[in-house]
């Protein structure tokens, strides 16, 4: 008995990994969940806020108007997905309001 296997079914390599938009949203959501699980500790809040600001920066809708990248590293023009809206949605207004209060950026010196 001889078995022959041919790799005829292949997925395009780009379809195997999430886009920067999906990956970034997962990072922001994960850091938000971590912050909520620890009661909003200062280090976890900073991690959440930093991940949110990085996501907003690297997917900046208005960076498309730049002719070139002004940095010697990755910049918003390097990503093909742009952010249009950041917010909290849900079916319960009470839960949405409470979650939005926790998710809001805090002004600290």
Coordinates of N, CA and C in Angstrom, one line a residue:
X1 N 0.8 -1.2 0.0 CA 0.0 0.0 0.0 C 0.9 1.2 0.0
X2 N 0.6 2.1 -0.9 CA 1.3 3.4 -1.0 C 0.4 4.6 -0.9
X3 N 0.8 5.6 -0.1 CA -0.1 6.8 0.0 C 0.6 8.0 -0.6
X4 N -0.1 8.7 -1.4 CA 0.5 9.9 -2.0 C -0.3 11.1 -1.6
X5 N 0.4 12.1 -1.1 CA -0.3 13.3 -0.6 C 0.3 14.5 -1.4
X6 N -0.6 15.2 -2.1 CA -0.3 16.4 -2.8 C -0.8 17.6 -2.2
X7 N 0.0 18.7 -2.0 CA -0.5 19.9 -1.4 C -1.3 20.8 -2.4
X8 N -2.5 20.3 -2.8 CA -3.2 21.1 -3.8 C -4.0 22.2 -3.1
X9 N -4.4 22.1 -1.9 CA -5.2 23.1 -1.2 C -4.2 24.0 -0.4
X10 N -4.0 25.2 -0.8 CA -3.2 26.1 -0.1 C -3.9 27.4 0.1
X11 N -3.6 28.0 1.3 CA -4.2 29.3 1.6 C -3.1 30.3 1.3
X12 N -3.5 31.4 0.7 CA -2.6 32.5 0.4 C -2.0 32.9 1.8
X13 N -0.7 33.1 1.8 CA 0.0 33.4 3.1 C -0.5 34.7 3.7
X14 N -1.0 35.7 3.0 CA -1.5 36.9 3.6 C -2.8 36.7 4.3
X15 N -3.5 35.6 4.0 CA -4.8 35.3 4.6 C -4.6 34.5 5.9
X16 N -3.4 34.1 6.2 CA -3.2 33.3 7.4 C -3.0 34.2 8.6
X17 N -2.7 35.4 8.5 CA -2.4 36.3 9.6 C -3.4 37.4 9.6
X18 N -3.7 37.9 10.8 CA -4.7 39.1 10.9 C -4.0 40.3 10.4
X19 N -4.9 41.3 9.9 CA -4.4 42.6 9.5 C -4.0 43.4 10.7
X20 N -3.2 44.4 10.5 CA -2.8 45.3 11.6 C -4.0 45.9 12.3
X21 N -5.1 46.1 11.6 CA -6.3 46.6 12.2 C -6.9 45.6 13.2
X22 N -7.0 44.4 12.8 CA -7.6 43.3 13.6 C -6.7 43.0 14.8
X23 N -5.4 42.9 14.5 CA -4.4 42.6 15.6 C -4.4 43.8 16.6
X24 N -4.4 45.0 16.1 CA -4.3 46.2 17.0 C -5.6 46.2 17.9
X25 N -6.7 46.0 17.3 CA -8.0 46.0 18.0 C -8.0 44.9 19.1
X26 N -7.4 43.8 18.8 CA -7.3 42.7 19.8 C -6.4 43.1 20.9
X27 N -5.3 43.8 20.6 CA -4.4 44.2 21.6 C -5.1 45.2 22.5
X28 N -5.8 46.2 22.0 CA -6.5 47.2 22.8 C -7.5 46.6 23.6
X29 N -8.3 45.7 23.1 CA -9.4 45.0 23.8 C -8.8 44.1 24.9
X30 N -7.7 43.4 24.7 CA -7.1 42.6 25.7 C -6.5 43.4 26.8
X31 N -5.9 44.6 26.5 CA -5.4 45.4 27.6 C -6.5 46.1 28.4
X32 N -7.6 46.4 27.7 CA -8.8 46.9 28.4 C -9.4 45.9 29.3
X33 N -9.5 44.7 28.9 CA -10.0 43.6 29.7 C -9.1 43.4 30.9
X34 N -7.8 43.4 30.7 CA -6.8 43.2 31.8 C -7.0 44.3 32.8
X35 N -7.2 45.6 32.3 CA -7.3 46.7 33.2 C -8.6 46.5 34.1
X36 N -9.7 46.1 33.4 CA -11.0 45.9 34.1 C -10.8 44.8 35.1
X37 N -10.1 43.7 34.8 CA -10.0 42.6 35.7 C -9.2 42.9 37.0
X38 N -8.3 43.9 36.8 CA -7.4 44.2 38.0 C -8.0 45.5 38.7
X39 N -9.2 45.9 38.4 CA -9.8 47.0 39.1 C -9.2 48.4 38.6
X40 N -8.6 48.4 37.5 CA -8.1 49.7 36.9 C -6.8 50.2 37.5
X41 N -5.9 49.3 37.9 CA -4.7 49.6 38.4 C -3.9 50.6 37.5
X42 N -3.1 51.5 38.1 CA -2.4 52.5 37.3 C -1.5 51.8 36.2
X43 N -0.7 50.8 36.5 CA 0.1 50.2 35.4 C -0.8 49.6 34.3
X44 N -1.9 49.0 34.6 CA -2.8 48.4 33.6 C -3.5 49.5 32.8
X45 N -3.9 50.6 33.5 CA -4.5 51.7 32.8 C -3.5 52.3 31.8
X46 N -2.3 52.4 32.2 CA -1.3 53.0 31.3 C -1.0 52.1 30.1
X47 N -1.0 50.8 30.3 CA -0.9 49.8 29.2 C -2.0 50.0 28.3
X48 N -3.2 50.0 28.8 CA -4.4 50.2 28.0 C -4.4 51.5 27.2
X49 N -4.1 52.6 27.8 CA -4.1 53.9 27.2 C -3.0 54.0 26.1
X50 N -1.9 53.4 26.4 CA -0.8 53.4 25.4 C -1.1 52.5 24.2
X51 N -1.8 51.4 24.4 CA -2.2 50.6 23.3 C -3.2 51.2 22.5
X52 N -4.2 51.9 23.1 CA -5.2 52.7 22.4 C -4.6 53.8 21.6
X53 N -3.7 54.6 22.2 CA -3.1 55.7 21.5 C -2.2 55.2 20.3
X54 N -1.5 54.1 20.5 CA -0.7 53.5 19.4 C -1.6 53.1 18.3
X55 N -2.7 52.5 18.6 CA -3.7 52.0 17.6 C -4.2 53.2 16.8
X56 N -4.6 54.3 17.5 CA -5.1 55.5 16.8 C -4.0 56.1 16.0
X57 N -2.8 56.2 16.5 CA -1.7 56.8 15.7 C -1.4 56.0 14.4
X58 N -1.2 54.7 14.6 CA -0.8 53.9 13.4 C -1.9 53.7 12.4
X59 N -3.2 54.0 12.7 CA -4.3 53.8 11.8 C -5.0 55.2 11.6
X60 N -4.2 56.2 11.7 CA -4.7 57.6 11.6 C -5.3 57.9 10.2
X61 N -6.5 58.2 10.1 CA -7.2 58.4 8.8 C -6.6 59.6 8.1
X62 N -6.1 60.6 8.8 CA -5.6 61.8 8.2 C -4.1 61.7 7.7
X63 N -3.5 60.6 8.1 CA -2.1 60.4 7.7 C -2.0 60.1 6.2
X64 N -3.1 59.7 5.6 CA -3.1 59.4 4.2 C -2.7 60.6 3.3
X65 N -2.9 61.8 3.9 CA -2.6 63.0 3.1 C -1.1 63.3 3.1
X66 N -0.3 62.6 3.9 CA 1.1 62.9 3.9 C 1.7 62.3 2.6
X67 N 2.7 63.0 2.0 CA 3.4 62.5 0.8 C 4.4 61.4 1.1
X68 N 5.0 61.4 2.3 CA 5.9 60.4 2.7 C 5.9 60.3 4.2
X69 N 6.6 59.2 4.7 CA 6.7 59.0 6.1 C 7.7 60.0 6.7
X70 N 7.3 60.8 7.7 CA 8.3 61.7 8.3 C 9.2 61.1 9.3
X71 N 9.1 59.8 9.6 CA 9.9 59.1 10.6 C 10.8 58.1 9.9
X72 N 11.8 57.7 10.6 CA 12.8 56.7 10.1 C 12.3 55.3 10.6
X73 N 11.1 55.2 10.9 CA 10.5 53.9 11.4 C 9.1 53.8 10.8
X74 N 8.3 52.8 11.3 CA 6.9 52.6 10.8 C 6.1 53.9 11.1
X75 N 5.3 54.2 10.2 CA 4.4 55.4 10.4 C 3.0 55.0 9.9
X76 N 2.0 55.9 10.1 CA 0.6 55.6 9.7 C 0.5 55.3 8.2
X77 N 1.3 55.9 7.3 CA 1.2 55.6 5.9 C 1.6 54.2 5.5
X78 N 2.2 53.5 6.4 CA 2.7 52.1 6.1 C 1.5 51.1 6.3
X79 N 0.4 51.5 6.8 CA -0.7 50.6 7.1 C -1.9 50.9 6.2
X80 N -2.5 49.8 5.7 CA -3.6 50.0 4.7 C -4.9 50.2 5.3
X81 N -5.0 50.0 6.6 CA -6.3 50.1 7.3 C -6.3 51.4 8.1
X82 N -7.4 52.2 8.0 CA -7.5 53.4 8.8 C -8.6 53.4 9.8
X83 N -8.5 54.0 10.9 CA -9.5 54.1 11.9 C -10.5 55.2 11.6
X84 N -11.7 54.9 11.7 CA -12.8 55.9 11.5 C -13.5 56.3 12.7
X85 N -13.6 55.4 13.7 CA -14.4 55.7 14.9 C -13.9 54.8 16.1
X86 N -13.9 55.4 17.3 CA -13.6 54.7 18.5 C -14.7 54.9 19.4
X87 N -15.2 53.9 20.0 CA -16.3 54.1 20.9 C -16.8 52.7 21.6
X88 N -17.8 52.8 22.3 CA -18.4 51.6 23.0 C -19.8 51.5 22.6
X89 N -20.2 50.3 22.2 CA -21.6 50.0 21.8 C -22.1 48.8 22.6
X90 N -23.4 48.7 22.7 CA -24.1 47.6 23.4 C -25.6 47.8 23.4
X91 N -26.2 46.8 24.0 CA -27.7 46.9 24.0 C -28.2 47.5 25.3
X92 N -27.4 47.5 26.3 CA -27.8 48.1 27.6 C -27.1 49.5 27.8
X93 N -27.9 50.5 27.9 CA -27.4 51.9 28.0 C -26.6 52.0 29.3
X94 N -27.1 51.4 30.4 CA -26.4 51.5 31.6 C -25.0 50.9 31.6
X95 N -24.9 49.7 31.0 CA -23.6 49.0 30.8 C -22.7 49.8 29.9
X96 N -23.2 50.3 28.8 CA -22.4 51.1 27.8 C -21.9 52.3 28.5
X97 N -22.7 53.0 29.3 CA -22.2 54.2 29.9 C -21.1 53.9 31.0
X98 N -21.3 52.9 31.7 CA -20.3 52.5 32.8 C -19.0 52.1 32.1
X99 N -19.1 51.3 31.0 CA -17.9 50.9 30.3 C -17.2 52.0 29.6
X100 N -18.0 53.0 29.1 CA -17.4 54.1 28.4 C -16.6 55.0 29.5
X101 N -17.1 55.1 30.7 CA -16.4 55.8 31.7 C -15.1 55.2 32.0
X102 N -15.0 53.9 32.1 CA -13.8 53.2 32.4 C -12.8 53.3 31.2
X103 N -13.4 53.3 30.0 CA -12.5 53.3 28.8 C -12.0 54.7 28.4
X104 N -12.6 55.7 29.0 CA -12.1 57.1 28.6 C -10.7 57.3 29.1
X105 N -10.0 58.1 28.2 CA -8.6 58.4 28.6 C -8.6 59.4 29.8
X106 N -7.7 59.2 30.7 CA -7.6 60.0 31.8 C -6.5 61.1 31.7
X107 N -6.8 62.3 32.1 CA -5.8 63.4 32.0 C -5.0 63.4 33.3
X108 N -3.7 63.1 33.2 CA -2.8 63.1 34.3 C -1.5 63.8 34.0
X109 N -0.9 64.3 34.9 CA 0.3 65.1 34.7 C 1.5 64.2 34.9

